[in-house]
Coordinates of C-alpha atoms in Angstrom, one line a residue:
M200 CA -26.7 -39.2 52.5
A201 CA -22.7 -39.8 51.2
V202 CA -22.3 -42.8 53.4
T203 CA -25.5 -44.3 52.6
I204 CA -24.5 -43.9 49.5
M205 CA -21.4 -45.2 49.1
I206 CA -22.0 -48.4 51.4
L207 CA -25.7 -49.4 49.3
Y208 CA -22.8 -49.1 46.0
V209 CA -20.4 -51.0 47.2
S210 CA -22.5 -53.2 48.4
K211 CA -24.2 -53.4 44.7
L212 CA -21.1 -53.4 42.7
N213 CA -19.8 -56.6 45.1
K214 CA -23.3 -58.5 44.4
V215 CA -24.1 -58.1 48.1
I216 CA -27.6 -56.7 47.2
H217 CA -30.2 -55.4 44.4
F218 CA -31.5 -52.4 42.9
P219 CA -32.0 -51.1 40.0
D220 CA -30.0 -49.5 37.6
F221 CA -30.7 -45.7 37.6
D222 CA -32.8 -45.0 33.7
K223 CA -35.0 -42.5 33.1
K224 CA -38.0 -44.0 34.8
I225 CA -36.4 -43.7 38.2
P226 CA -37.4 -39.7 38.9
I227 CA -41.0 -41.0 37.8
K228 CA -40.7 -44.3 40.1
L229 CA -39.7 -42.1 43.0
F230 CA -41.0 -39.4 43.4
P231 CA -42.7 -37.7 46.0
L232 CA -40.1 -39.6 48.3
P233 CA -37.0 -37.2 47.8
L234 CA -39.7 -33.6 48.5
L235 CA -40.4 -35.2 51.4
Y236 CA -37.6 -36.4 53.5
I237 CA -35.8 -33.2 53.0
G238 CA -38.8 -31.8 54.4
N239 CA -39.4 -34.1 57.1
H240 CA -35.4 -33.4 57.8
I241 CA -35.7 -29.6 58.0
S242 CA -39.0 -29.0 59.8
G243 CA -38.2 -31.9 62.4
L244 CA -34.6 -29.4 63.6
S245 CA -36.9 -26.2 63.2
S246 CA -39.3 -27.2 65.3
T247 CA -37.0 -29.7 68.3
S248 CA -35.4 -26.1 68.3
K249 CA -38.2 -24.4 69.6
L250 CA -40.4 -26.5 71.8
S251 CA -39.7 -28.5 74.9
L252 CA -38.4 -32.3 74.1
P253 CA -41.1 -33.7 76.1
M254 CA -43.8 -31.4 74.4
F255 CA -41.7 -32.4 70.6
T256 CA -42.1 -36.1 71.4
V257 CA -45.7 -35.8 72.1
L258 CA -46.6 -33.6 69.5
R259 CA -45.1 -36.0 67.1
K260 CA -48.0 -38.7 68.1
F261 CA -50.1 -36.4 65.6
T262 CA -48.2 -38.4 62.9
I263 CA -49.8 -41.6 63.6
P264 CA -53.2 -40.9 62.5
L265 CA -51.9 -39.3 59.4
T266 CA -50.0 -42.2 58.6
L267 CA -53.2 -44.1 59.6
L268 CA -55.6 -42.0 56.8
L269 CA -53.2 -41.8 54.6
E270 CA -52.7 -45.7 54.0
T271 CA -56.3 -46.3 54.7
I272 CA -56.5 -44.0 51.6
I273 CA -53.2 -44.7 49.3
L274 CA -52.1 -48.4 50.1
G275 CA -56.6 -49.4 50.7
K276 CA -55.0 -51.1 54.5
Q277 CA -58.5 -51.4 56.6
Y278 CA -57.4 -51.4 60.6
S279 CA -60.2 -53.1 63.2
L280 CA -62.1 -50.7 65.7
N281 CA -59.7 -51.6 68.8
I282 CA -56.8 -50.0 66.8
I283 CA -57.8 -47.2 65.3
V284 CA -59.0 -46.5 69.4
S285 CA -55.6 -47.2 70.3
V286 CA -54.3 -44.5 67.9
F287 CA -57.6 -41.7 68.5
A288 CA -56.4 -42.5 72.5
I289 CA -52.4 -41.5 71.5
I290 CA -54.0 -39.0 70.1
L291 CA -56.3 -37.8 73.6
G292 CA -53.4 -37.7 75.1
A293 CA -51.5 -35.3 72.8
F294 CA -54.0 -33.1 72.8
I295 CA -54.7 -32.5 76.7
A296 CA -50.5 -32.9 77.3
A297 CA -50.4 -29.5 74.1
G298 CA -53.7 -27.7 75.9
S299 CA -51.9 -27.3 78.5
D300 CA -48.4 -26.2 77.8
L301 CA -47.0 -23.4 79.5
A302 CA -44.5 -22.9 77.2
F303 CA -46.6 -22.4 74.2
N304 CA -44.8 -21.4 71.5
L305 CA -46.7 -20.4 67.4
E306 CA -43.5 -21.5 65.9
G307 CA -42.8 -24.5 67.5
Y308 CA -46.1 -26.0 67.0
I309 CA -46.4 -25.3 62.9
F310 CA -43.4 -26.9 62.5
V311 CA -43.9 -29.6 63.9
F312 CA -47.1 -30.0 62.7
L313 CA -45.7 -29.8 59.2
N314 CA -43.2 -32.4 60.6
D315 CA -45.9 -34.7 61.4
I316 CA -47.3 -34.6 57.8
F317 CA -44.0 -35.4 55.8
T318 CA -43.4 -38.3 58.1
A319 CA -46.9 -39.4 57.4
A320 CA -46.6 -39.1 53.9
N321 CA -42.9 -40.0 53.9
G322 CA -43.6 -43.8 55.4
V323 CA -46.5 -44.7 53.2
Y324 CA -44.9 -43.4 50.3
T325 CA -42.1 -45.5 50.8
K326 CA -44.0 -48.1 51.8
Q327 CA -45.5 -48.4 48.2
K328 CA -42.1 -47.5 46.4
M329 CA -40.6 -50.4 48.2
D330 CA -42.3 -53.2 45.9
P331 CA -39.7 -55.1 44.7
K332 CA -41.4 -54.6 40.8
E333 CA -40.5 -50.8 41.8
L334 CA -37.7 -49.9 43.0
G335 CA -37.1 -52.3 46.2
K336 CA -35.8 -51.6 49.5
Y337 CA -32.1 -50.1 48.9
G338 CA -33.1 -48.3 45.1
V339 CA -35.6 -46.3 47.8
L340 CA -32.6 -45.9 50.3
F341 CA -29.8 -45.1 47.2
Y342 CA -31.8 -43.1 44.8
N343 CA -33.0 -40.8 47.5
A344 CA -30.3 -40.4 48.7
C345 CA -28.6 -39.5 45.6
F346 CA -31.3 -36.9 44.7
M347 CA -31.3 -35.0 47.6
I348 CA -27.4 -35.2 48.7
I349 CA -27.2 -32.1 46.6
P350 CA -29.8 -29.6 47.0
T351 CA -29.3 -29.4 50.8
L352 CA -26.1 -29.2 50.0
I353 CA -27.1 -25.6 48.2
I354 CA -29.8 -25.4 51.3
S355 CA -26.8 -25.3 54.0
V356 CA -25.2 -22.8 51.7
S357 CA -27.6 -20.2 51.2
T358 CA -28.6 -20.7 55.4
G359 CA -25.0 -20.3 55.9
D360 CA -24.9 -24.4 58.4
L361 CA -22.4 -25.5 55.4
R362 CA -19.9 -22.2 56.5
Q363 CA -20.8 -22.6 60.5
A364 CA -19.7 -26.8 60.1
T365 CA -16.0 -26.2 57.9
E366 CA -15.5 -23.2 60.5
F367 CA -16.1 -25.5 64.1
N368 CA -12.7 -25.7 66.0
Q369 CA -12.8 -29.2 66.5
W370 CA -11.9 -31.2 63.2
K371 CA -8.6 -31.5 63.9
N372 CA -9.9 -33.7 67.0
V373 CA -9.3 -37.7 66.1
L374 CA -12.1 -38.4 68.1
F375 CA -14.2 -36.3 67.0
I376 CA -13.8 -37.2 63.7
I377 CA -14.2 -40.8 65.0
Q378 CA -17.5 -39.9 66.6
F379 CA -18.4 -37.8 63.6
L380 CA -18.6 -41.1 61.5
L381 CA -19.5 -43.3 63.1
S382 CA -22.9 -40.7 63.5
C383 CA -23.1 -40.9 59.9
F384 CA -22.7 -44.3 60.0
L385 CA -25.3 -45.1 62.6
G386 CA -27.7 -42.5 61.1
F387 CA -27.6 -44.9 57.6
L388 CA -28.6 -47.9 60.5
L389 CA -31.1 -45.9 61.5
M390 CA -32.9 -45.2 58.3
Y391 CA -32.5 -48.6 57.5
S392 CA -33.5 -50.4 59.8
T393 CA -37.1 -48.1 60.1
L394 CA -37.3 -48.9 56.3
L395 CA -37.3 -52.5 57.3
C396 CA -39.7 -52.4 59.7
S397 CA -42.2 -50.5 57.4
Y398 CA -41.2 -53.5 54.5
Y399 CA -42.0 -56.8 57.2
N400 CA -44.6 -54.6 58.9
S401 CA -46.5 -51.3 58.2
A402 CA -45.8 -47.2 57.4
L403 CA -48.4 -47.6 60.8
T404 CA -46.5 -49.6 62.4
T405 CA -42.9 -48.0 62.6
A406 CA -44.9 -44.8 63.1
V407 CA -46.5 -46.6 67.0
V408 CA -42.7 -48.1 67.3
G409 CA -41.2 -44.7 67.1
A410 CA -43.8 -43.6 69.5
I411 CA -43.6 -46.4 72.0
K412 CA -39.5 -45.3 71.6
N413 CA -40.5 -42.2 72.8
V414 CA -41.4 -43.1 76.2
S415 CA -38.6 -43.1 77.9
V416 CA -37.8 -39.9 76.1
A417 CA -40.3 -37.7 77.3
Y418 CA -40.0 -39.5 80.9
I419 CA -35.9 -38.6 81.0
G420 CA -36.2 -35.3 79.4
M421 CA -38.5 -34.1 82.3
L422 CA -35.8 -35.1 84.6
V423 CA -33.0 -34.6 82.7
G424 CA -33.9 -32.0 79.8
G425 CA -34.1 -28.5 82.4
D426 CA -36.8 -27.1 80.1
Y427 CA -40.4 -29.0 81.2
I428 CA -42.7 -27.6 83.0
F429 CA -44.6 -29.0 84.8
S430 CA -48.7 -29.3 85.5
V431 CA -51.1 -31.8 86.6
L432 CA -53.2 -31.9 82.9
N433 CA -49.7 -31.7 81.1
F434 CA -48.2 -35.0 83.0
V435 CA -51.6 -36.8 82.6
G436 CA -51.9 -36.0 79.0
L437 CA -48.3 -37.8 78.8
N438 CA -49.5 -41.1 80.3
I439 CA -52.5 -41.4 78.4
C440 CA -50.8 -40.8 75.2
M441 CA -47.8 -43.6 76.3
A442 CA -50.7 -45.8 77.5
G443 CA -52.3 -45.5 73.4
G444 CA -49.1 -46.7 72.3
L445 CA -48.6 -49.9 74.5
R446 CA -51.9 -50.8 74.0
Y447 CA -51.7 -50.8 70.4
S448 CA -48.2 -52.3 70.5
F449 CA -50.0 -55.2 71.9
L450 CA -53.0 -55.9 69.7
T451 CA -50.9 -55.2 67.6
L452 CA -48.3 -58.7 68.6
N453 CA -51.6 -60.6 70.0
S454 CA -53.3 -60.3 65.9
Q455 CA -53.8 -64.2 65.0
L456 CA -53.9 -62.4 61.4
K457 CA -50.4 -62.6 60.9
P458 CA -50.3 -61.5 57.0
K459 CA -47.4 -63.7 55.0
Q460 CA -44.4 -62.2 55.4
P461 CA -43.1 -60.4 52.1
V462 CA -40.2 -62.7 50.3
D463 CA -36.5 -60.4 50.1
E464 CA -36.6 -60.7 45.7
E465 CA -33.7 -58.1 46.3
N466 CA -31.5 -60.8 48.1
I467 CA -31.6 -63.3 46.1
P468 CA -29.0 -63.9 43.3
Q469 CA -30.1 -63.3 39.8
D470 CA -29.3 -66.1 39.0
L471 CA -32.0 -67.6 41.1
K472 CA -34.6 -65.6 40.3
G473 CA -37.2 -66.3 37.1

């Protein structure tokens, strides 16, 4: 969050990017994104620690139909029957795989479903708030980080995570510090690239792209993670799930209805606007 604030603020000062200055309307325009953002992170970290990597990957697929539903309700978007069938193929595979999970963990399942809800809502509301007439994509990133950095710090203190971090014995290791700072910068790039994907496409496409990315994670986790318990139904479910994601991508990329890309108004110099 600190790296995000620093990079975007310096870029704004140097007129590389543009986003609205702070005023009393910003919190209203941004709500409920900060709450969804922190809920997404907390539930994601909690569920990751309680489930095997392949099962976590499968259950995260429920983000996709939730995103489709919320885009229909909140943004008024309409999807073709083929797209909907592809989405439900992903869910069918997830149900088959989860139903045969030999390492069932109720607490882990609850956290991952909460994570799905927060992720879907965060994606759809982010798409809505990125309208250049509202906050724009840079404004969403900047003010979201500004509003959540202090509450997140308070949560870290109350859970003891901050104390454990300060007592970590590698803070004098130069190589570790370089890698730590690099991970912070890459975290900003990840958030920015995800935001761009939703900006130029849709929240649903961003969710499916994430699912396809997880194809390699799921299969590598079977071989490397050491915590995957094999069963035929589980394996079949995983494959159905991944096939549905690839089918969605094929339909999206080959769609003849290509919407006009939005003009990136935030990168247009102020003297050229109007």
